[in-house]
CSV table of C-alpha atoms and ligand atoms in Angstrom, one decimal:
chain,number,residue,atom,x,y,z
A,1,UNK,CA,-7.2,29.7,5.0
A,2,UNK,CA,-10.0,28.4,2.8
A,3,UNK,CA,-9.7,25.1,0.8
A,4,UNK,CA,-9.1,26.9,-2.5
A,5,UNK,CA,-6.4,29.2,-1.0
A,6,UNK,CA,-4.7,26.1,0.2
A,7,UNK,CA,-4.8,24.6,-3.2
A,8,UNK,CA,-3.5,27.7,-4.7
A,9,UNK,CA,-0.5,27.7,-2.0
A,10,UNK,CA,0.4,24.1,-2.7
A,11,UNK,CA,0.5,24.8,-6.4
A,12,UNK,CA,2.4,28.1,-6.2
A,13,UNK,CA,4.8,26.5,-3.7
A,14,UNK,CA,5.5,23.7,-6.2
A,15,UNK,CA,5.9,26.2,-9.1
A,16,UNK,CA,8.5,28.2,-7.0
A,17,UNK,CA,10.6,25.2,-6.1
A,18,UNK,CA,10.4,23.1,-9.2
A,19,UNK,CA,9.6,25.7,-11.9
A,20,UNK,CA,6.9,24.1,-13.7
A,21,UNK,CA,3.0,23.4,-12.9
A,22,UNK,CA,2.0,20.3,-10.9
A,23,UNK,CA,-0.2,17.8,-12.4
A,24,UNK,CA,-2.6,17.8,-9.6
A,25,UNK,CA,-3.3,18.4,-5.9
A,26,UNK,CA,-4.3,15.8,-3.4
A,27,UNK,CA,-5.3,16.5,0.3
A,28,UNK,CA,-5.8,14.2,3.4
A,29,UNK,CA,-7.1,15.7,6.9
A,30,UNK,CA,-5.7,15.3,10.4
A,31,UNK,CA,-7.6,13.5,12.8
A,32,UNK,CA,-8.7,13.7,16.4
A,33,UNK,CA,-9.5,10.6,18.5
A,34,UNK,CA,-13.0,10.7,20.2
A,35,UNK,CA,-12.1,7.6,22.4
A,36,UNK,CA,-9.9,4.3,22.2
A,37,UNK,CA,-6.4,5.5,22.9
A,38,UNK,CA,-3.4,3.0,22.6
A,39,UNK,CA,-5.9,0.3,21.4
A,40,UNK,CA,-5.2,0.3,17.9
A,41,UNK,CA,-1.8,-1.8,18.1
A,42,UNK,CA,-3.6,-4.2,20.5
A,43,UNK,CA,-6.1,-5.0,17.8
A,44,UNK,CA,-8.9,-3.2,19.5
A,45,UNK,CA,-11.5,-0.5,18.9
A,46,UNK,CA,-10.9,3.1,18.1
A,47,UNK,CA,-13.5,6.0,17.3
A,48,UNK,CA,-11.5,8.8,15.7
A,49,UNK,CA,-12.9,11.6,13.4
A,50,UNK,CA,-11.1,13.3,10.4
A,51,UNK,CA,-10.9,17.0,10.9
A,52,UNK,CA,-11.1,20.1,9.0
A,53,UNK,CA,-7.5,20.6,8.9
A,54,UNK,CA,-5.8,19.2,5.8
A,55,UNK,CA,-2.4,18.6,4.2
A,56,UNK,CA,-2.1,19.4,0.5
A,57,UNK,CA,0.5,17.9,-1.9
A,58,UNK,CA,0.9,19.4,-5.4
A,59,UNK,CA,2.6,16.6,-7.2
A,60,UNK,CA,3.8,15.6,-10.6
A,61,UNK,CA,5.3,12.3,-11.9
A,62,UNK,CA,9.0,12.6,-13.5
A,63,UNK,CA,10.3,10.5,-16.3
A,64,UNK,CA,13.5,9.4,-14.2
A,65,UNK,CA,13.7,7.8,-10.6
A,66,UNK,CA,14.5,11.0,-8.9
A,67,UNK,CA,12.1,11.9,-5.9
A,68,UNK,CA,12.1,15.7,-4.8
A,69,UNK,CA,10.0,16.7,-1.7
A,70,UNK,CA,9.8,20.2,-0.4
A,71,UNK,CA,7.1,22.0,1.9
A,72,UNK,CA,6.1,25.3,3.1
A,73,UNK,CA,7.1,24.1,6.6
A,74,UNK,CA,10.8,23.8,5.9
A,75,UNK,CA,13.3,25.4,3.5
A,76,UNK,CA,15.1,22.2,2.5
A,77,UNK,CA,14.2,20.2,-0.7
A,78,UNK,CA,15.0,16.8,-0.2
A,79,UNK,CA,16.3,14.8,-3.3
A,80,UNK,CA,16.8,10.8,-3.3
A,81,UNK,CA,16.4,8.2,-5.8
A,82,UNK,CA,13.3,6.2,-5.6
A,83,UNK,CA,15.3,2.9,-4.9
A,84,UNK,CA,17.6,4.5,-2.3
A,85,UNK,CA,14.8,5.2,0.2
A,86,UNK,CA,15.8,3.7,3.7
A,87,UNK,CA,15.4,4.3,7.4
A,88,UNK,CA,18.2,6.7,7.3
A,89,UNK,CA,16.9,8.6,4.2
A,90,UNK,CA,15.5,11.6,6.1
A,91,UNK,CA,15.2,12.3,9.8
A,92,UNK,CA,12.7,15.0,9.4
A,93,UNK,CA,9.0,15.2,8.0
A,94,UNK,CA,10.5,14.1,4.5
A,95,UNK,CA,10.5,10.7,6.1
A,96,UNK,CA,6.7,10.4,5.9
A,97,UNK,CA,6.3,11.1,2.1
A,98,UNK,CA,9.4,9.2,1.1
A,99,UNK,CA,8.4,6.4,3.4
A,100,UNK,CA,5.0,6.2,1.7
A,101,UNK,CA,6.5,5.9,-1.8
A,102,UNK,CA,8.8,3.1,-0.4
A,103,UNK,CA,5.9,1.5,1.3
A,104,UNK,CA,3.5,1.5,-1.7
A,105,UNK,CA,6.3,-0.6,-3.6
A,106,UNK,CA,6.4,-3.0,-0.7
A,107,UNK,CA,2.7,-3.5,-1.1
A,108,UNK,CA,2.8,-4.4,-4.8
A,109,UNK,CA,2.9,-1.0,-6.6
A,110,UNK,CA,4.3,-1.8,-10.2
A,111,UNK,CA,4.7,1.4,-11.9
A,112,UNK,CA,6.7,3.4,-9.5
A,113,UNK,CA,8.6,6.3,-11.0
A,114,UNK,CA,10.1,9.4,-9.5
A,115,UNK,CA,8.1,12.5,-8.7
A,116,UNK,CA,8.1,16.1,-7.4
A,117,UNK,CA,6.0,16.9,-4.6
A,118,UNK,CA,5.2,20.1,-2.5
A,119,UNK,CA,3.3,19.9,0.7
A,120,UNK,CA,1.3,22.8,2.4
A,121,UNK,CA,-0.7,22.1,5.5
A,122,UNK,CA,-3.0,23.5,8.3
A,123,UNK,CA,-2.7,20.8,10.5
A,124,UNK,CA,-0.9,21.9,13.8
A,125,UNK,CA,2.5,19.8,14.1
A,126,UNK,CA,3.1,18.1,17.4
A,127,UNK,CA,-0.5,18.6,18.9
A,128,UNK,CA,-1.6,14.9,18.5
A,129,UNK,CA,-3.6,15.7,15.5
A,130,UNK,CA,-1.8,13.5,13.2
A,131,UNK,CA,-0.1,15.9,11.0
A,132,UNK,CA,2.2,12.9,9.8
A,133,UNK,CA,-0.8,10.9,8.7
A,134,UNK,CA,-2.2,13.7,6.9
A,135,UNK,CA,1.2,14.1,4.9
A,136,UNK,CA,1.1,10.3,4.2
A,137,UNK,CA,-2.5,9.9,3.1
A,138,UNK,CA,-2.2,12.9,0.8
A,139,UNK,CA,0.8,11.7,-1.1
A,140,UNK,CA,-0.3,8.1,-0.9
A,141,UNK,CA,-3.6,9.1,-2.7
A,142,UNK,CA,-1.5,11.1,-5.3
A,143,UNK,CA,0.8,8.3,-6.1
A,144,UNK,CA,-2.0,5.7,-6.1
A,145,UNK,CA,-3.4,7.7,-8.9
A,146,UNK,CA,-0.3,8.7,-10.9
A,147,UNK,CA,1.2,5.0,-10.6
A,148,UNK,CA,-2.0,3.7,-11.5
A,149,UNK,CA,-2.0,1.3,-8.5
A,150,UNK,CA,-5.8,1.1,-7.9
A,151,UNK,CA,-5.2,0.2,-4.3
A,152,UNK,CA,-8.2,0.8,-2.0
A,153,UNK,CA,-8.3,3.2,0.8
A,154,UNK,CA,-7.3,0.4,3.3
A,155,UNK,CA,-4.3,-0.5,1.6
A,156,UNK,CA,-3.4,3.4,1.4
A,157,UNK,CA,-3.8,3.7,5.2
A,158,UNK,CA,-1.4,0.6,5.8
A,159,UNK,CA,1.1,2.2,3.3
A,160,UNK,CA,1.0,5.3,5.9
A,161,UNK,CA,1.5,2.9,8.9
A,162,UNK,CA,4.4,0.9,6.9
A,163,UNK,CA,6.1,4.2,6.3
A,164,UNK,CA,6.0,5.3,9.8
A,165,UNK,CA,7.0,1.8,11.3
A,166,UNK,CA,9.7,0.9,9.0
A,167,UNK,CA,11.0,4.3,7.6
A,168,UNK,CA,10.3,7.0,10.4
A,169,UNK,CA,10.9,4.3,13.1
A,170,UNK,CA,7.6,5.1,15.2
A,171,UNK,CA,5.9,1.6,16.0
A,172,UNK,CA,2.4,3.2,15.6
A,173,UNK,CA,-1.0,1.6,14.9
A,174,UNK,CA,-3.6,2.0,12.0
A,175,UNK,CA,-5.6,4.5,13.5
A,176,UNK,CA,-4.6,7.7,12.3
A,177,UNK,CA,-4.3,6.6,8.7
A,178,UNK,CA,-7.6,5.1,8.7
A,179,UNK,CA,-9.3,8.1,10.0
A,180,UNK,CA,-7.6,10.1,7.3
A,181,UNK,CA,-8.5,8.1,4.7
A,182,UNK,CA,-12.2,7.1,5.7
A,183,UNK,CA,-13.2,10.3,7.3
A,184,UNK,CA,-16.8,11.8,6.4
A,185,UNK,CA,-18.5,15.0,7.4
A,186,UNK,CA,-20.3,14.8,10.7
A,187,UNK,CA,-19.2,11.3,11.3
A,188,UNK,CA,-16.7,9.4,13.5
A,189,UNK,CA,-15.1,6.2,12.1
A,190,UNK,CA,-15.6,3.2,14.3
A,191,UNK,CA,-12.7,1.1,13.5
A,192,UNK,CA,-12.1,-2.7,14.6
A,193,UNK,CA,-8.3,-2.9,14.2
A,194,UNK,CA,-8.5,-6.5,14.1
A,195,UNK,CA,-10.9,-6.9,11.2
A,196,UNK,CA,-10.2,-3.3,9.9
A,197,UNK,CA,-13.8,-2.9,9.3
A,198,UNK,CA,-14.7,0.6,9.3
A,199,UNK,CA,-18.4,1.8,10.3
A,200,UNK,CA,-19.5,5.5,10.1
A,201,UNK,CA,-21.1,6.7,13.2
A,202,UNK,CA,-23.2,9.9,13.4
A,203,UNK,CA,-21.8,12.5,15.8
A,204,UNK,CA,-24.6,14.6,15.9
A,205,UNK,CA,-22.7,17.6,17.6
A,206,UNK,CA,-24.4,20.3,15.5
A,207,UNK,CA,-27.9,19.2,16.3
A,208,UNK,CA,-27.1,19.3,19.9
A,209,UNK,CA,-25.5,22.6,19.8
A,210,UNK,CA,-22.1,21.0,20.9
A,211,UNK,CA,-18.6,22.0,19.6
A,212,UNK,CA,-15.6,19.7,19.9
A,213,UNK,CA,-12.6,22.1,21.2
A,214,UNK,CA,-8.9,20.8,20.8
A,215,UNK,CA,-6.9,22.3,23.6
A,216,UNK,CA,-3.5,22.1,22.2
A,217,UNK,CA,-1.3,22.3,25.4
A,218,UNK,CA,1.9,23.1,23.1
A,219,UNK,CA,3.8,20.5,25.2
A,220,UNK,CA,5.3,18.9,22.1
A,221,UNK,CA,5.1,15.0,21.8
A,222,UNK,CA,6.9,12.8,19.5
A,223,UNK,CA,6.0,9.3,18.8
A,224,UNK,CA,9.6,8.2,18.1
A,225,UNK,CA,10.6,9.0,21.5
A,226,UNK,CA,10.9,6.0,24.1
A,227,UNK,CA,7.4,6.4,25.9
A,228,UNK,CA,5.1,5.2,23.3
A,229,UNK,CA,7.2,2.1,22.2
A,230,UNK,CA,7.5,1.2,26.0
A,231,UNK,CA,3.8,1.3,26.6
A,232,UNK,CA,3.4,-0.9,23.3
A,233,UNK,CA,6.0,-3.4,24.7
A,234,UNK,CA,4.2,-3.5,28.1
A,235,UNK,CA,0.9,-4.4,26.3
A,236,UNK,CA,2.7,-7.1,24.3
A,237,UNK,CA,4.3,-8.6,27.5
A,238,UNK,CA,0.9,-8.6,29.3
A,239,UNK,CA,-0.8,-10.5,26.2
A,240,UNK,CA,2.0,-12.9,26.1
A,241,UNK,CA,1.7,-13.6,30.0
A,242,UNK,CA,-2.2,-13.6,29.8
A,243,UNK,CA,-1.6,-16.1,26.9
A,244,UNK,CA,-3.5,-14.2,24.4
A,245,UNK,CA,-2.7,-13.1,20.8
A,246,UNK,CA,-3.4,-9.7,21.7
A,247,UNK,CA,-5.1,-7.6,24.7
A,248,UNK,CA,-8.3,-7.3,22.4
A,249,UNK,CA,-9.1,-11.0,23.4
A,250,UNK,CA,-9.5,-10.1,27.1
A,251,UNK,CA,-12.3,-8.4,28.9
A,252,UNK,CA,-13.0,-7.0,32.5
A,253,UNK,CA,-14.0,-10.4,33.3
A,254,UNK,CA,-10.2,-11.6,33.0
A,255,UNK,CA,-8.8,-8.7,35.2
A,256,UNK,CA,-9.1,-10.7,38.4
A,257,UNK,CA,-7.0,-13.4,36.8
A,258,UNK,CA,-4.8,-10.5,35.4
A,259,UNK,CA,-4.1,-9.5,39.0
A,260,UNK,CA,-2.5,-13.0,39.8
A,261,UNK,CA,-0.6,-13.1,36.8
A,262,UNK,CA,0.9,-9.6,36.0
A,263,UNK,CA,3.2,-7.4,37.9
A,264,UNK,CA,1.6,-4.3,39.0
A,265,UNK,CA,2.8,-2.0,36.4
A,266,UNK,CA,1.9,-4.5,33.4
A,267,UNK,CA,-1.6,-5.1,35.2
A,268,UNK,CA,-2.2,-1.3,35.0
A,269,UNK,CA,-1.2,-0.9,31.4
A,270,UNK,CA,-3.3,-4.2,30.7
A,271,UNK,CA,-6.4,-2.7,32.7
A,272,UNK,CA,-6.3,0.4,30.5
A,273,UNK,CA,-6.4,-1.3,27.2
A,274,UNK,CA,-9.2,-3.7,28.2
A,275,UNK,CA,-11.4,-1.0,29.8
A,276,UNK,CA,-10.7,1.3,26.9
A,277,UNK,CA,-11.9,-1.1,24.5
A,278,UNK,CA,-14.9,-1.6,26.4
A,279,UNK,CA,-15.4,2.2,26.8
A,280,UNK,CA,-15.1,2.6,22.8
A,281,UNK,CA,-18.1,0.1,22.4
A,282,UNK,CA,-20.4,1.8,25.1
A,283,UNK,CA,-19.6,5.3,23.4
A,284,UNK,CA,-20.6,3.9,20.0
A,285,UNK,CA,-23.8,2.4,21.5
A,286,UNK,CA,-24.7,5.9,23.3
A,287,UNK,CA,-24.0,7.9,20.2
A,288,UNK,CA,-26.5,5.7,18.3
A,289,UNK,CA,-29.1,5.4,21.1
A,290,UNK,CA,-29.1,8.7,22.9
A,291,UNK,CA,-26.7,11.1,21.2
A,292,UNK,CA,-23.3,12.8,22.1
A,293,UNK,CA,-24.6,14.4,25.3
A,294,UNK,CA,-24.5,10.9,26.7
A,295,UNK,CA,-20.9,10.3,26.4
A,296,UNK,CA,-19.2,12.7,28.8
A,297,UNK,CA,-18.6,10.0,31.6
A,298,UNK,CA,-17.0,7.8,29.2
A,299,UNK,CA,-14.5,10.5,28.2
A,300,UNK,CA,-13.8,11.2,31.8
A,301,UNK,CA,-13.2,7.7,32.5
A,302,UNK,CA,-10.9,7.4,29.6
A,303,UNK,CA,-8.6,10.5,30.8
A,304,UNK,CA,-8.6,9.0,34.2
A,305,UNK,CA,-7.3,5.5,33.0
A,306,UNK,CA,-4.7,7.3,30.7
A,307,UNK,CA,-3.4,9.3,33.6
A,308,UNK,CA,-3.6,6.5,36.4
A,309,UNK,CA,-3.2,3.3,34.6
A,310,UNK,CA,-1.4,4.1,31.3
A,311,UNK,CA,0.4,6.9,32.7
A,312,UNK,CA,0.6,8.9,29.4
A,313,UNK,CA,-1.0,12.2,30.5
A,314,UNK,CA,0.9,15.2,31.6
A,315,UNK,CA,0.1,18.1,34.1
A,316,UNK,CA,-1.0,20.3,31.5
A,317,UNK,CA,-3.5,18.0,29.8
A,318,UNK,CA,-5.0,17.1,33.4
A,319,UNK,CA,-5.2,20.8,33.9
A,320,UNK,CA,-7.1,21.4,30.4
A,321,UNK,CA,-9.5,18.4,31.3
A,322,UNK,CA,-10.2,19.6,34.8
A,323,UNK,CA,-10.8,23.2,33.9
A,324,UNK,CA,-13.0,22.5,30.8
A,325,UNK,CA,-15.2,20.2,32.7
A,326,UNK,CA,-15.5,22.6,35.5
A,327,UNK,CA,-16.6,25.3,33.3
A,328,UNK,CA,-19.4,23.3,31.5
A,329,UNK,CA,-17.6,20.8,29.0
A,330,UNK,CA,-19.8,17.7,29.0
A,331,UNK,CA,-16.5,15.5,28.8
A,332,UNK,CA,-12.9,15.9,28.3
A,333,UNK,CA,-9.9,13.8,27.8
A,334,UNK,CA,-6.3,13.8,26.4
A,335,UNK,CA,-6.4,12.5,22.7
A,336,UNK,CA,-3.5,10.8,20.6
A,337,UNK,CA,-0.4,9.2,21.9
A,338,UNK,CA,0.0,11.3,25.0
A,339,UNK,CA,3.1,12.8,26.7
A,340,UNK,CA,1.8,16.0,25.5
A,341,UNK,CA,0.0,17.1,22.6
A,342,UNK,CA,-3.9,17.9,22.9
A,343,UNK,CA,-6.9,17.5,25.1
A,344,UNK,CA,-10.4,17.3,23.6
A,345,UNK,CA,-13.6,19.0,25.4
A,346,UNK,CA,-17.0,18.4,24.0
A,347,UNK,CA,-18.8,21.6,25.2
A,348,UNK,CA,-22.1,23.1,24.5
A,349,UNK,CA,-21.6,26.1,22.2
A,350,UNK,CA,-22.6,28.7,25.0
A,351,UNK,CA,-20.0,27.7,27.1
A,352,UNK,CA,-17.1,27.6,24.5
A,353,UNK,CA,-15.9,31.0,25.4
A,354,UNK,CA,-16.0,30.6,29.2
A,355,UNK,CA,-14.1,27.3,28.8
A,356,UNK,CA,-11.5,29.0,26.5
A,357,UNK,CA,-10.8,31.8,28.8
A,358,UNK,CA,-10.8,29.7,32.1
A,359,UNK,CA,-8.2,27.4,30.5
A,360,UNK,CA,-5.8,30.0,29.3
A,361,UNK,CA,-6.2,31.9,32.5
A,362,UNK,CA,-5.4,28.6,34.5
A,363,UNK,CA,-2.3,27.8,32.2
A,364,UNK,CA,-0.9,31.4,32.9
A,365,UNK,CA,-1.5,30.9,36.7
A,366,UNK,CA,0.5,28.0,36.5
A,367,UNK,CA,3.4,29.2,34.4
A,368,UNK,CA,2.4,26.8,31.5
A,369,UNK,CA,2.8,27.8,27.7
A,370,UNK,CA,-0.3,29.6,26.4
A,371,UNK,CA,-2.5,26.9,24.9
A,372,UNK,CA,-4.0,26.9,21.4
A,373,UNK,CA,-7.7,26.3,21.6
A,374,UNK,CA,-10.0,25.8,18.6
A,375,UNK,CA,-13.1,24.0,17.4
A,376,UNK,CA,-13.1,21.4,14.8
A,377,UNK,CA,-15.6,19.5,12.8
A,378,UNK,CA,-15.6,16.0,11.2
A,379,UNK,CA,-14.6,16.2,7.5
A,380,UNK,CA,-13.9,14.3,4.4
A,381,UNK,CA,-11.1,11.9,4.0
A,382,UNK,CA,-8.4,11.9,1.4
A,383,UNK,CA,-9.3,13.1,-2.0
A,384,UNK,CA,-7.9,14.8,-5.1
A,385,UNK,CA,-8.6,18.5,-5.0
A,386,UNK,CA,-7.4,19.9,-8.4
B,1,GLA,C1,-0.8,7.7,18.1
B,1,GLA,C2,-0.5,6.5,17.0
B,1,GLA,C3,-1.9,5.8,16.9
B,1,GLA,C4,-2.4,5.5,18.2
B,1,GLA,C5,-2.2,6.7,19.3
B,1,GLA,C6,-2.8,6.4,20.6
B,1,GLA,O1,-1.6,8.6,17.3
B,1,GLA,O2,-0.2,7.1,15.7
B,1,GLA,O3,-1.3,4.5,16.1
B,1,GLA,O4,-1.6,4.2,18.7
B,1,GLA,O5,-1.3,7.2,19.3
B,1,GLA,O6,-4.2,5.9,20.6
């Protein structure tokens, strides 16, 4: 769909559900992480980009304190009082927008009132492309304007994270919402998750005739399942045993000491985070000095580290990465929280169809579900569309 068709779909969905015309439409993009995985909640570095897949929220304020949310991806209309939003209000997608309405008030929104919202989206769900952050950032932008809150983009990003942590129950970091709020065309967002300083880094893919491919394995991942929280706990244990506030404080030079202090599994979790932070910094340097063709090895090292040390990859992701690189990708890696979802492959344009066909064929041979493969480009962050 084109942007204007998405906006029209959000408006007509709103009208069909609520019987009147919405005040406006706000949208926010999904994201893909180029490198820096499981580093955000360790106060480290990440390098995501907002992608050209968005969630559109058609919204109107109400004069009472009722909140109604509906979407094109579910037939249910959730209705709740603003003051009654809690962590058991909704156990499906509605937890994200309701959670944001709650979180904005926790962060100091003064003029909160009820609202009606209808969501339409072309961000694939469960693919590790942050469909949830796209919902959160679209409604955060809408309510920020309609409630006259005047929060900056950083606070709106933290509202999304707070919603996810406290209402949805996923102990995620700040990367996804930051990418969705700060995205820029052709740029990655280099975020220091300790200081929350966000710098734009030129990707230069088009100039180099490169495409960024998403290989959605269709192995559904859910961040509320145990694996993500377990990895986070291991990182916190590692930091405590190494007597630092967060793993961000450690570098490769500390790994010899880590070997003497940590058990074997915790050591590998810590080693992933420490080396991944260093890979993000190197990737930023290489993008700025040489260009995107130079970052392939770092992507590969990142994948191996997630497969072997952090143990969050699955066979489908490993296969996607191997096949993509064997057929000409410059680099590839799983992206996002892990345990399923998508891999990315940075590929010369003239290799894209070969890679796509080869991955599909190999998945078929191995009896895996058919992967969904498509190119994305770096896009603008959250905004008002209508
Ligand atoms: C998910 C979380 C992020 C981040 C990544 C892993 O996307 O929402 O905060 O931790 O996993 O890098």
